[in-house]
Tab-separated table of C-alpha atoms in Angstrom:
chain	number	residue	atom	x	y	z
A	1	UNK	CA	-0.524	-22.195	96.549
A	2	UNK	CA	2.990	-22.813	95.258
A	3	UNK	CA	2.450	-26.552	94.830
A	4	UNK	CA	-0.768	-25.832	92.945
A	5	UNK	CA	1.185	-23.541	90.634
A	6	UNK	CA	3.790	-26.256	90.002
A	7	UNK	CA	1.023	-28.779	89.398
A	8	UNK	CA	-0.694	-26.503	86.879
A	9	UNK	CA	2.613	-25.934	85.100
A	10	UNK	CA	3.239	-29.675	84.904
A	11	UNK	CA	-0.070	-30.523	83.209
A	12	UNK	CA	0.954	-29.531	79.697
A	13	UNK	CA	4.386	-31.274	79.696
A	14	UNK	CA	2.667	-34.467	80.925
A	15	UNK	CA	0.140	-34.108	78.114
A	16	UNK	CA	2.967	-33.730	75.560
A	17	UNK	CA	4.750	-36.752	77.064
A	18	UNK	CA	1.616	-38.850	76.609
A	19	UNK	CA	1.213	-37.689	72.984
A	20	UNK	CA	4.902	-38.416	72.420
A	21	UNK	CA	4.550	-41.913	73.902
A	22	UNK	CA	1.491	-42.706	71.816
A	23	UNK	CA	2.873	-41.298	68.570
A	24	UNK	CA	6.215	-43.060	68.972
A	25	UNK	CA	4.410	-46.358	69.637
A	26	UNK	CA	2.367	-45.982	66.451
A	27	UNK	CA	5.182	-44.615	64.342
A	28	UNK	CA	6.320	-47.093	61.745
A	29	UNK	CA	9.073	-45.122	60.064
A	30	UNK	CA	11.271	-44.419	63.150
A	31	UNK	CA	10.828	-40.653	62.767
A	32	UNK	CA	9.858	-40.233	66.385
A	33	UNK	CA	12.136	-41.919	68.925
A	34	UNK	CA	10.343	-43.404	71.934
A	35	UNK	CA	10.955	-41.779	75.341
A	36	UNK	CA	12.761	-44.880	76.589
A	37	UNK	CA	15.121	-44.697	73.585
A	38	UNK	CA	15.914	-41.105	74.495
A	39	UNK	CA	16.567	-42.105	78.115
A	40	UNK	CA	18.927	-44.846	76.854
A	41	UNK	CA	20.669	-42.316	74.637
A	42	UNK	CA	21.119	-39.997	77.629
A	43	UNK	CA	22.716	-42.754	79.708
A	44	UNK	CA	24.971	-43.820	76.820
A	45	UNK	CA	26.071	-40.279	76.062
A	46	UNK	CA	26.642	-39.633	79.752
A	47	UNK	CA	28.673	-42.834	80.129
A	48	UNK	CA	30.861	-41.816	77.193
A	49	UNK	CA	31.297	-38.367	78.769
A	50	UNK	CA	29.765	-36.704	75.703
A	51	UNK	CA	27.058	-34.758	77.551
A	52	UNK	CA	29.511	-33.409	80.139
A	53	UNK	CA	31.965	-32.398	77.413
A	54	UNK	CA	29.514	-30.669	75.081
A	55	UNK	CA	27.554	-28.946	77.842
A	56	UNK	CA	30.677	-27.582	79.516
A	57	UNK	CA	32.136	-26.384	76.199
A	58	UNK	CA	28.878	-24.607	75.300
A	59	UNK	CA	28.599	-23.056	78.765
A	60	UNK	CA	32.171	-21.778	78.743
A	61	UNK	CA	31.655	-20.262	75.281
A	62	UNK	CA	28.462	-18.531	76.292
A	63	UNK	CA	29.950	-17.255	79.543
A	64	UNK	CA	32.905	-15.749	77.697
A	65	UNK	CA	30.859	-13.973	75.029
A	66	UNK	CA	28.136	-12.960	77.458
A	67	UNK	CA	30.697	-11.792	80.017
A	68	UNK	CA	32.223	-9.374	77.515
A	69	UNK	CA	28.771	-8.158	76.468
A	70	UNK	CA	27.939	-7.463	80.120
A	71	UNK	CA	31.268	-5.794	80.893
A	72	UNK	CA	30.949	-3.453	77.905
A	73	UNK	CA	27.154	-3.201	77.552
A	74	UNK	CA	26.204	-2.217	81.117
A	75	UNK	CA	28.625	0.731	81.541
A	76	UNK	CA	27.962	1.900	77.988
A	77	UNK	CA	24.187	1.747	78.548
A	78	UNK	CA	24.584	3.709	81.788
A	79	UNK	CA	26.758	6.273	79.983
A	80	UNK	CA	24.091	6.678	77.310
A	81	UNK	CA	21.518	7.090	80.056
A	82	UNK	CA	23.477	9.751	81.927
A	83	UNK	CA	25.040	11.604	79.001
A	84	UNK	CA	22.079	11.984	76.689
A	85	UNK	CA	24.170	13.704	74.000
A	86	UNK	CA	25.961	10.401	73.275
A	87	UNK	CA	22.634	8.891	72.459
A	88	UNK	CA	21.890	11.306	69.633
A	89	UNK	CA	25.097	10.278	67.892
A	90	UNK	CA	25.025	6.547	68.384
A	91	UNK	CA	21.489	5.310	68.953
A	92	UNK	CA	20.335	5.264	65.294
A	93	UNK	CA	23.297	3.013	64.380
A	94	UNK	CA	22.699	0.793	67.389
A	95	UNK	CA	19.001	0.485	66.553
A	96	UNK	CA	19.937	-0.519	63.000
A	97	UNK	CA	22.409	-3.177	64.186
A	98	UNK	CA	19.908	-4.482	66.734
A	99	UNK	CA	17.512	-5.449	63.944
A	100	UNK	CA	20.013	-7.891	62.400
A	101	UNK	CA	19.788	-11.373	63.936
A	102	UNK	CA	23.156	-12.718	65.158
A	103	UNK	CA	22.862	-15.743	62.844
A	104	UNK	CA	22.973	-13.441	59.817
A	105	UNK	CA	26.489	-12.413	60.833
A	106	UNK	CA	27.832	-15.991	61.145
A	107	UNK	CA	29.190	-16.307	57.564
A	108	UNK	CA	30.987	-12.966	57.864
A	109	UNK	CA	32.280	-13.727	61.361
A	110	UNK	CA	33.611	-17.075	60.093
A	111	UNK	CA	35.644	-15.266	57.467
A	112	UNK	CA	36.780	-12.519	59.825
A	113	UNK	CA	37.491	-14.546	62.975
A	114	UNK	CA	38.031	-18.057	61.600
A	115	UNK	CA	36.255	-21.299	62.328
A	116	UNK	CA	37.592	-21.486	65.910
A	117	UNK	CA	36.335	-19.843	69.083
A	118	UNK	CA	36.611	-16.273	67.781
A	119	UNK	CA	33.587	-16.402	65.490
A	120	UNK	CA	31.418	-18.052	68.145
A	121	UNK	CA	32.429	-15.522	70.796
A	122	UNK	CA	31.573	-12.721	68.358
A	123	UNK	CA	28.098	-14.190	67.685
A	124	UNK	CA	27.369	-14.612	71.401
A	125	UNK	CA	28.667	-11.143	72.192
A	126	UNK	CA	26.517	-9.658	69.442
A	127	UNK	CA	23.406	-11.495	70.640
A	128	UNK	CA	23.788	-10.409	74.269
A	129	UNK	CA	25.129	-6.901	73.729
A	130	UNK	CA	21.971	-5.073	72.620
A	131	UNK	CA	19.534	-6.308	75.264
A	132	UNK	CA	22.163	-5.584	77.947
A	133	UNK	CA	22.945	-2.095	76.620
A	134	UNK	CA	19.371	-1.010	75.941
A	135	UNK	CA	18.021	-2.253	79.266
A	136	UNK	CA	20.803	-0.492	81.166
A	137	UNK	CA	19.892	2.703	79.326
A	138	UNK	CA	16.205	2.121	80.024
A	139	UNK	CA	17.036	1.606	83.697
A	140	UNK	CA	18.272	5.183	83.938
A	141	UNK	CA	15.453	6.604	81.853
A	142	UNK	CA	12.943	5.024	84.197
A	143	UNK	CA	14.342	6.509	87.393
A	144	UNK	CA	11.464	8.669	88.659
A	145	UNK	CA	12.105	12.400	88.582
A	146	UNK	CA	11.177	12.598	92.265
A	147	UNK	CA	14.317	10.584	93.127
A	148	UNK	CA	16.562	12.856	91.054
A	149	UNK	CA	15.094	15.787	92.970
A	150	UNK	CA	15.952	14.155	96.301
A	151	UNK	CA	19.547	13.906	95.115
A	152	UNK	CA	19.558	17.570	94.114
A	153	UNK	CA	18.014	18.730	97.378
A	154	UNK	CA	20.553	16.699	99.364
A	155	UNK	CA	23.388	18.067	97.188
A	156	UNK	CA	24.660	14.731	95.884
A	157	UNK	CA	27.958	14.877	94.033
A	158	UNK	CA	28.448	12.813	90.832
A	159	UNK	CA	29.757	9.810	92.735
A	160	UNK	CA	26.845	9.828	95.176
A	161	UNK	CA	24.351	10.146	92.306
A	162	UNK	CA	25.967	7.112	90.698
A	163	UNK	CA	26.327	4.863	93.760
A	164	UNK	CA	23.271	5.863	95.721
A	165	UNK	CA	20.767	6.524	92.954
A	166	UNK	CA	21.662	5.534	89.397
A	167	UNK	CA	23.079	2.064	90.038
A	168	UNK	CA	20.548	0.791	92.582
A	169	UNK	CA	17.559	2.357	90.809
A	170	UNK	CA	18.517	0.905	87.433
A	171	UNK	CA	19.615	-2.458	88.838
A	172	UNK	CA	16.275	-4.222	88.177
A	173	UNK	CA	16.373	-3.109	84.557
A	174	UNK	CA	20.061	-4.029	84.205
A	175	UNK	CA	19.264	-7.468	85.605
A	176	UNK	CA	16.365	-7.868	83.166
A	177	UNK	CA	18.758	-6.955	80.333
A	178	UNK	CA	21.362	-9.439	81.518
A	179	UNK	CA	18.717	-12.145	81.754
A	180	UNK	CA	17.444	-11.416	78.268
A	181	UNK	CA	21.000	-11.120	76.915
A	182	UNK	CA	21.941	-14.466	78.395
A	183	UNK	CA	18.915	-16.135	76.885
A	184	UNK	CA	19.625	-14.566	73.475
A	185	UNK	CA	23.278	-15.554	73.574
A	186	UNK	CA	22.382	-19.140	74.549
A	187	UNK	CA	20.160	-19.404	71.499
A	188	UNK	CA	22.725	-17.789	69.222
A	189	UNK	CA	25.463	-20.068	70.502
A	190	UNK	CA	23.573	-23.222	69.611
A	191	UNK	CA	22.892	-21.822	66.148
A	192	UNK	CA	26.596	-20.970	65.705
A	193	UNK	CA	27.619	-24.435	66.847
A	194	UNK	CA	25.257	-25.995	64.345
A	195	UNK	CA	26.872	-24.158	61.467
A	196	UNK	CA	30.530	-24.378	62.330
A	197	UNK	CA	31.842	-26.308	65.317
A	198	UNK	CA	33.435	-29.551	66.341
A	199	UNK	CA	32.048	-29.502	69.868
A	200	UNK	CA	29.180	-28.109	71.920
A	201	UNK	CA	25.479	-28.843	72.124
A	202	UNK	CA	24.733	-27.523	68.633
A	203	UNK	CA	27.429	-29.816	67.252
A	204	UNK	CA	25.960	-32.751	69.243
A	205	UNK	CA	22.655	-32.294	67.410
A	206	UNK	CA	24.273	-31.841	64.006
A	207	UNK	CA	26.549	-34.850	64.388
A	208	UNK	CA	23.527	-36.946	65.487
A	209	UNK	CA	21.776	-35.717	62.363
A	210	UNK	CA	24.573	-36.897	60.104
A	211	UNK	CA	24.323	-40.341	61.745
A	212	UNK	CA	20.490	-40.176	61.663
A	213	UNK	CA	20.413	-40.708	65.440
A	214	UNK	CA	16.960	-39.309	66.202
A	215	UNK	CA	17.282	-40.166	69.908
A	216	UNK	CA	20.536	-38.200	70.300
A	217	UNK	CA	19.067	-35.233	68.452
A	218	UNK	CA	16.195	-35.168	70.945
A	219	UNK	CA	18.703	-35.417	73.822
A	220	UNK	CA	20.503	-32.340	72.456
A	221	UNK	CA	17.253	-30.403	72.100
A	222	UNK	CA	16.089	-31.325	75.607
A	223	UNK	CA	19.442	-30.329	77.098
A	224	UNK	CA	19.364	-26.925	75.402
A	225	UNK	CA	15.893	-26.216	76.784
A	226	UNK	CA	16.726	-27.522	80.244
A	227	UNK	CA	19.972	-25.558	80.585
A	228	UNK	CA	18.224	-22.460	79.205
A	229	UNK	CA	15.588	-22.761	81.936
A	230	UNK	CA	18.220	-23.258	84.642
A	231	UNK	CA	20.186	-20.204	83.496
A	232	UNK	CA	16.994	-18.156	83.445
A	233	UNK	CA	16.058	-19.352	86.928
A	234	UNK	CA	19.512	-18.362	88.163
A	235	UNK	CA	19.062	-14.840	86.810
A	236	UNK	CA	15.596	-14.543	88.346
A	237	UNK	CA	17.060	-15.592	91.687
A	238	UNK	CA	19.964	-13.166	91.278
A	239	UNK	CA	17.587	-10.293	90.502
A	240	UNK	CA	15.492	-11.030	93.572
A	241	UNK	CA	18.631	-11.329	95.670
A	242	UNK	CA	20.205	-8.075	94.447
A	243	UNK	CA	17.045	-5.990	94.089
A	244	UNK	CA	14.504	-7.295	96.600
A	245	UNK	CA	12.706	-3.942	96.628
A	246	UNK	CA	11.820	-4.111	92.956
A	247	UNK	CA	8.160	-4.149	91.868
A	248	UNK	CA	6.945	-3.679	95.430
A	249	UNK	CA	8.026	-0.138	95.986
A	250	UNK	CA	10.015	1.507	93.237
A	251	UNK	CA	7.050	2.521	91.119
A	252	UNK	CA	9.110	2.458	87.932
A	253	UNK	CA	7.489	4.269	85.045
A	254	UNK	CA	4.858	5.921	87.134
A	255	UNK	CA	3.513	9.201	85.872
A	256	UNK	CA	5.045	12.111	87.626
A	257	UNK	CA	2.931	15.031	88.616
A	258	UNK	CA	3.799	18.040	86.564
A	259	UNK	CA	5.182	20.916	88.546
A	260	UNK	CA	2.740	23.283	86.925
A	261	UNK	CA	-0.259	21.361	88.173
A	262	UNK	CA	0.899	20.893	91.762
A	263	UNK	CA	-0.362	23.549	94.062
Z	1	UNK	CA	14.382	44.087	113.760
Z	2	UNK	CA	15.289	40.440	113.123
Z	3	UNK	CA	17.422	39.480	110.153
Z	4	UNK	CA	15.460	38.231	107.127
Z	5	UNK	CA	16.535	34.665	106.514
Z	6	UNK	CA	14.797	34.364	103.190
Z	7	UNK	CA	13.680	37.192	100.974
Z	8	UNK	CA	11.551	36.902	97.851
Z	9	UNK	CA	11.291	40.019	95.685
Z	10	UNK	CA	8.700	40.291	92.936
Z	11	UNK	CA	8.649	36.570	92.182
Z	12	UNK	CA	6.726	35.522	89.077
Z	13	UNK	CA	6.603	32.031	87.670
Z	14	UNK	CA	5.216	31.178	84.255
Z	15	UNK	CA	5.229	27.600	82.938
Z	16	UNK	CA	5.600	27.620	79.171
Z	17	UNK	CA	4.232	24.481	77.601
Z	18	UNK	CA	1.326	23.544	75.363
Z	19	UNK	CA	-0.580	26.056	77.398
Z	20	UNK	CA	0.988	28.979	79.196
Z	21	UNK	CA	0.364	28.778	82.928
Z	22	UNK	CA	1.076	31.724	85.165
Z	23	UNK	CA	1.514	30.126	88.578
Z	24	UNK	CA	2.855	33.021	90.654
Z	25	UNK	CA	2.548	36.773	90.188
Z	26	UNK	CA	4.574	39.448	91.976
Z	27	UNK	CA	5.241	37.664	95.232
Z	28	UNK	CA	7.097	39.773	97.796
Z	29	UNK	CA	7.872	37.992	101.007
Z	30	UNK	CA	10.442	38.046	103.803
Z	31	UNK	CA	10.856	35.184	106.235
Z	32	UNK	CA	12.671	36.063	109.421
Z	33	UNK	CA	14.822	33.947	111.651
Z	34	UNK	CA	12.716	32.100	114.231
Z	35	UNK	CA	9.405	32.385	112.358
Z	36	UNK	CA	6.967	29.615	111.544
Z	37	UNK	CA	5.294	30.747	108.347
Z	38	UNK	CA	2.333	28.841	106.961
Z	39	UNK	CA	1.383	29.435	103.332
Z	40	UNK	CA	-2.275	28.778	102.678
Z	41	UNK	CA	-4.171	28.850	99.444
Z	42	UNK	CA	-6.581	26.944	97.245
Z	43	UNK	CA	-5.533	23.650	95.705
Z	44	UNK	CA	-3.273	24.057	92.682
Z	45	UNK	CA	-2.678	27.767	93.223
Z	46	UNK	CA	1.112	27.552	93.190
Z	47	UNK	CA	2.018	27.019	96.856
Z	48	UNK	CA	4.288	24.091	96.047
Z	49	UNK	CA	5.893	26.059	93.208
Z	50	UNK	CA	6.734	28.850	95.645
Z	51	UNK	CA	8.235	26.335	98.080
Z	52	UNK	CA	10.266	24.775	95.260
Z	53	UNK	CA	11.601	28.223	94.376
Z	54	UNK	CA	12.645	28.698	98.018
Z	55	UNK	CA	14.345	25.284	97.883
Z	56	UNK	CA	16.173	26.159	94.656
Z	57	UNK	CA	14.530	23.348	92.661
Z	58	UNK	CA	12.550	25.699	90.432
Z	59	UNK	CA	13.806	28.983	89.019
Z	60	UNK	CA	11.456	31.965	89.066
Z	61	UNK	CA	10.652	33.499	85.670
Z	62	UNK	CA	11.251	36.971	87.046
Z	63	UNK	CA	12.219	38.316	90.422
Z	64	UNK	CA	14.865	37.316	92.879
Z	65	UNK	CA	14.977	35.069	95.904
Z	66	UNK	CA	17.781	35.325	98.438
Z	67	UNK	CA	18.767	33.211	101.420
Z	68	UNK	CA	21.071	34.785	104.000
Z	69	UNK	CA	21.673	37.565	101.511
Z	70	UNK	CA	22.791	35.261	98.689
Z	71	UNK	CA	20.729	34.599	95.602
Z	72	UNK	CA	19.161	31.137	95.488
Z	73	UNK	CA	20.092	29.373	92.261
Z	74	UNK	CA	20.357	25.750	93.327
Z	75	UNK	CA	19.255	23.522	96.206
Z	76	UNK	CA	21.200	23.587	99.426
Z	77	UNK	CA	20.954	21.373	102.512
Z	78	UNK	CA	20.657	24.516	104.650
Z	79	UNK	CA	17.198	24.946	103.116
Z	80	UNK	CA	15.845	21.453	103.693
Z	81	UNK	CA	12.789	20.583	101.647
Z	82	UNK	CA	10.456	17.861	102.889
Z	83	UNK	CA	8.385	16.752	99.902
Z	84	UNK	CA	4.700	15.932	100.145
Z	85	UNK	CA	5.471	12.258	99.435
Z	86	UNK	CA	8.373	10.974	101.543
Z	87	UNK	CA	10.503	10.000	98.490
Z	88	UNK	CA	12.599	7.486	100.387
Z	89	UNK	CA	14.976	5.366	98.318
Z	90	UNK	CA	13.438	1.883	98.461
Z	91	UNK	CA	16.827	0.159	98.201
Z	92	UNK	CA	18.093	1.767	101.414
Z	93	UNK	CA	17.094	1.180	105.016
Z	94	UNK	CA	15.848	4.007	107.230
Z	95	UNK	CA	19.435	4.449	108.351
Z	96	UNK	CA	20.732	4.519	104.786
Z	97	UNK	CA	18.129	7.075	103.751
Z	98	UNK	CA	19.032	9.407	106.607
Z	99	UNK	CA	22.743	8.921	105.904
Z	100	UNK	CA	22.215	10.347	102.401
Z	101	UNK	CA	21.944	13.849	103.809
Z	102	UNK	CA	24.934	13.697	106.129
Z	103	UNK	CA	27.946	15.649	104.976
Z	104	UNK	CA	31.255	13.840	104.628
Z	105	UNK	CA	32.456	13.118	108.123
Z	106	UNK	CA	34.058	10.354	110.147
Z	107	UNK	CA	32.061	7.123	110.430
Z	108	UNK	CA	31.699	7.364	114.220
Z	109	UNK	CA	30.422	10.945	114.109
Z	110	UNK	CA	28.001	10.141	111.271
Z	111	UNK	CA	26.787	7.096	113.136
Z	112	UNK	CA	26.200	9.115	116.312
Z	113	UNK	CA	24.267	11.705	114.329
Z	114	UNK	CA	22.024	9.075	112.714
Z	115	UNK	CA	21.333	7.374	116.054
Z	116	UNK	CA	20.533	10.761	117.607
Z	117	UNK	CA	18.169	11.708	114.765
Z	118	UNK	CA	16.409	8.346	114.886
Z	119	UNK	CA	15.940	8.767	118.621
Z	120	UNK	CA	14.621	12.301	118.168
Z	121	UNK	CA	12.145	11.212	115.494
Z	122	UNK	CA	11.168	8.011	117.362
Z	123	UNK	CA	12.648	5.803	114.668
Z	124	UNK	CA	15.188	3.866	116.740
Z	125	UNK	CA	13.282	0.597	116.381
Z	126	UNK	CA	13.039	0.991	112.606
Z	127	UNK	CA	16.621	1.919	111.786
Z	128	UNK	CA	17.171	-1.203	109.732
Z	129	UNK	CA	13.700	-1.383	108.176
Z	130	UNK	CA	13.140	-0.753	104.471
Z	131	UNK	CA	10.674	1.938	103.319
Z	132	UNK	CA	8.075	-0.602	102.170
Z	133	UNK	CA	7.978	-1.962	105.716
Z	134	UNK	CA	7.033	1.447	107.173
Z	135	UNK	CA	3.634	3.052	107.720
Z	136	UNK	CA	2.864	6.370	106.009
Z	137	UNK	CA	3.521	8.298	109.232
Z	138	UNK	CA	6.838	6.559	109.834
Z	139	UNK	CA	7.947	7.216	106.266
Z	140	UNK	CA	7.207	10.938	106.796
Z	141	UNK	CA	9.277	10.873	109.978
Z	142	UNK	CA	12.178	9.360	108.043
Z	143	UNK	CA	11.846	12.054	105.381
Z	144	UNK	CA	11.903	14.667	108.143
Z	145	UNK	CA	14.914	13.038	109.807
Z	146	UNK	CA	16.696	12.993	106.431
Z	147	UNK	CA	16.001	16.713	106.009
Z	148	UNK	CA	17.307	17.428	109.512
Z	149	UNK	CA	20.467	15.380	108.931
Z	150	UNK	CA	21.822	18.180	106.739
Z	151	UNK	CA	21.669	20.616	109.701
Z	152	UNK	CA	19.305	23.041	107.963
Z	153	UNK	CA	18.737	26.641	108.905
Z	154	UNK	CA	15.340	26.638	107.216
Z	155	UNK	CA	12.843	23.787	107.010
Z	156	UNK	CA	10.506	23.832	104.006
Z	157	UNK	CA	7.495	21.560	104.477
Z	158	UNK	CA	5.116	20.653	101.666
Z	159	UNK	CA	1.821	19.410	103.123
Z	160	UNK	CA	3.615	17.294	105.742
Z	161	UNK	CA	0.415	15.974	107.312
Z	162	UNK	CA	-1.486	15.131	104.117
Z	163	UNK	CA	-2.858	11.595	103.730
Z	164	UNK	CA	-2.185	10.618	107.342
Z	165	UNK	CA	-4.725	9.533	109.923
Z	166	UNK	CA	-5.656	11.826	112.805
Z	167	UNK	CA	-3.460	10.266	115.531
Z	168	UNK	CA	-0.374	10.268	113.351
Z	169	UNK	CA	-1.128	13.840	112.256
Z	170	UNK	CA	-1.243	14.929	115.886
Z	171	UNK	CA	2.029	13.279	116.837
Z	172	UNK	CA	3.794	14.669	113.753
Z	173	UNK	CA	2.301	18.088	114.471
Z	174	UNK	CA	3.900	18.014	117.945
Z	175	UNK	CA	7.174	16.989	116.360
Z	176	UNK	CA	7.060	19.905	113.906
Z	177	UNK	CA	6.266	22.314	116.727
Z	178	UNK	CA	9.143	20.949	118.817
Z	179	UNK	CA	11.602	21.430	115.951
Z	180	UNK	CA	10.559	25.070	115.607
Z	181	UNK	CA	10.743	25.553	119.368
Z	182	UNK	CA	14.294	24.225	119.241
Z	183	UNK	CA	15.123	27.125	116.917
Z	184	UNK	CA	14.461	25.842	113.411
Z	185	UNK	CA	12.794	28.455	111.198
Z	186	UNK	CA	10.074	26.729	109.197
Z	187	UNK	CA	7.866	27.362	106.190
Z	188	UNK	CA	4.802	25.186	105.872
Z	189	UNK	CA	2.665	24.865	102.756
Z	190	UNK	CA	-0.793	23.533	103.448
Z	191	UNK	CA	-4.434	23.836	102.498
Z	192	UNK	CA	-5.543	22.972	106.038
Z	193	UNK	CA	-6.320	26.060	108.132
Z	194	UNK	CA	-6.259	24.074	111.401
Z	195	UNK	CA	-2.791	22.764	110.650
Z	196	UNK	CA	-1.557	26.272	109.856
Z	197	UNK	CA	-3.106	27.740	113.012
Z	198	UNK	CA	-1.710	25.004	115.243
Z	199	UNK	CA	1.850	25.653	114.134
Z	200	UNK	CA	2.384	29.051	112.551
Z	201	UNK	CA	3.452	32.401	113.940
Z	202	UNK	CA	2.419	33.985	110.650
Z	203	UNK	CA	-0.022	32.911	107.954
Z	204	UNK	CA	0.256	33.975	104.352
Z	205	UNK	CA	-2.736	33.432	102.119
Z	206	UNK	CA	-2.374	33.095	98.377
Z	207	UNK	CA	-5.119	33.722	95.854
Z	208	UNK	CA	-6.141	31.293	93.126
Z	209	UNK	CA	-3.830	31.034	90.102
Z	210	UNK	CA	-1.937	33.201	89.301
Z	211	UNK	CA	-1.144	33.226	93.001
Z	212	UNK	CA	-0.713	36.569	94.706
Z	213	UNK	CA	-0.450	37.282	98.411
Z	214	UNK	CA	-3.911	38.343	99.576
Z	215	UNK	CA	-3.238	38.268	103.311
Z	216	UNK	CA	-0.288	38.310	105.661
Z	217	UNK	CA	-1.531	37.624	109.193
Z	218	UNK	CA	0.585	37.458	112.357
Z	219	UNK	CA	-0.669	34.743	114.721
Z	220	UNK	CA	0.009	35.630	118.315
Z	221	UNK	CA	-1.952	32.819	119.979
Z	222	UNK	CA	0.082	31.274	122.803
Z	223	UNK	CA	1.363	27.703	122.619
Z	224	UNK	CA	0.153	25.020	123.172
Z	225	UNK	CA	-2.811	25.909	120.986
Z	226	UNK	CA	-6.244	24.411	121.405
Z	227	UNK	CA	-8.484	24.144	118.330
Z	228	UNK	CA	-11.533	24.438	120.581
Z	229	UNK	CA	-10.332	27.676	122.178
Z	230	UNK	CA	-12.593	30.656	121.353
Z	231	UNK	CA	-9.836	32.867	119.978
Z	232	UNK	CA	-8.567	30.004	117.825
Z	233	UNK	CA	-12.032	29.407	116.389
Z	234	UNK	CA	-12.511	33.112	115.680
Z	235	UNK	CA	-9.195	33.368	113.924
Z	236	UNK	CA	-9.912	30.221	111.964
Z	237	UNK	CA	-13.205	31.631	110.705
Z	238	UNK	CA	-11.523	34.871	109.682
Z	239	UNK	CA	-8.758	33.054	107.795
Z	240	UNK	CA	-11.201	30.691	106.144
Z	241	UNK	CA	-13.200	33.657	104.909
Z	242	UNK	CA	-10.139	35.282	103.392
Z	243	UNK	CA	-8.986	31.951	102.010
Z	244	UNK	CA	-12.278	31.429	100.258
Z	245	UNK	CA	-12.146	34.967	98.905
Z	246	UNK	CA	-14.958	36.343	101.096
Z	247	UNK	CA	-13.133	38.266	103.789
Z	248	UNK	CA	-11.215	41.485	103.616
Z	249	UNK	CA	-7.492	41.021	103.198
Z	250	UNK	CA	-5.221	42.794	105.672
């Protein structure tokens, strides 16, 4: 079953590869680099240590910005979930800020934080922060009322509510937020590196552009997609590892019977 | 005269929402130490609401409910409520779920208590299983074990045998009887007359909504009870008549 799934998923990329091969063979103006040229570019860039350098710089940047977004976003989201009064004060502002794409902030961040790492960290943080915060909040909102009642009946104190109910029950949603936040921050990072950077995958593409190296541009694009998929796969694995009960049994979002109608 | 463990005085419950629903009207009831009280009534009449008031999960609109002489205003492990659905935390094992109800105590003591409860409820083999690995009957046993872990003085059971197959019902029924025999006062909410007659020392019948007590019948049949026994059948017919609004209330 699994191999059939993989096979089905591979059909479309193979189709694109064939189209790519054919179009590059018939291209007369060098606009589409042939796959073998891209492979050569990969080996050249690798030999020069360029791929290793740019990938590691981009990954470190994203981990820093994303790490801060997770450290601040998860507890804040949980606080909003538990203390609903906070929400009334802050949610409208947060919803407003959420609508602004991180790229729109880049010019301002460049002025505020300089052309160095500060502005990039701010963009990544901004991109990851809202999905992390809102999913953590959603995680608490989706805890079924029947579980809260178990806690009440068993006289949980605040700490027990937090450790035994709130955190584990909202973990799947927190993980989904982290996964989404990571993916958003990865995209934002590349955009930030394209505008103002002297290293990183975004810079790799932009510097290839200035030299009109179509093959290296494609290498950069492929690497971004590939690393994005690997990061996503890691988060999926982490979610399954930390919350193996999810989907099977939790019944998140199920409609609760109203007390009035139960006999 | 035995001491009343739980006393409900003139309990009324009205749910205010889009439509106003009067669930309970003027319920007066005393549950004594050592009793097994079954509350019968038509579906949706307010039996569960009454049980939730006893548990402290729902506040009555008017009237007062006391437990050991003190007014009930919040849940307490001494009045253990077993919900209709087991409500086990899916991220915890059977052991972890039972542990939730244990008061702060030394690890060794808590461990001994959990092992003892698992043995009592025939869950020893499943101590490290997760809820989704359990059958419906097993999950109910875990919910019961969790309720017992808080050392309750009163066990409140909401349709404990619903949605289970006959064999499992029978084994759980024996378990519930054994707990009462060991001294645990119990209140059972059910719509099944057989279930009530197999377990209860007293049956209370509620009317349709707004629920009022229409019968309060002592059951003096000896244990173990046989559903095919003539006296049992007679009593069952009488209760069914009252329950369906045909018979004369006592």
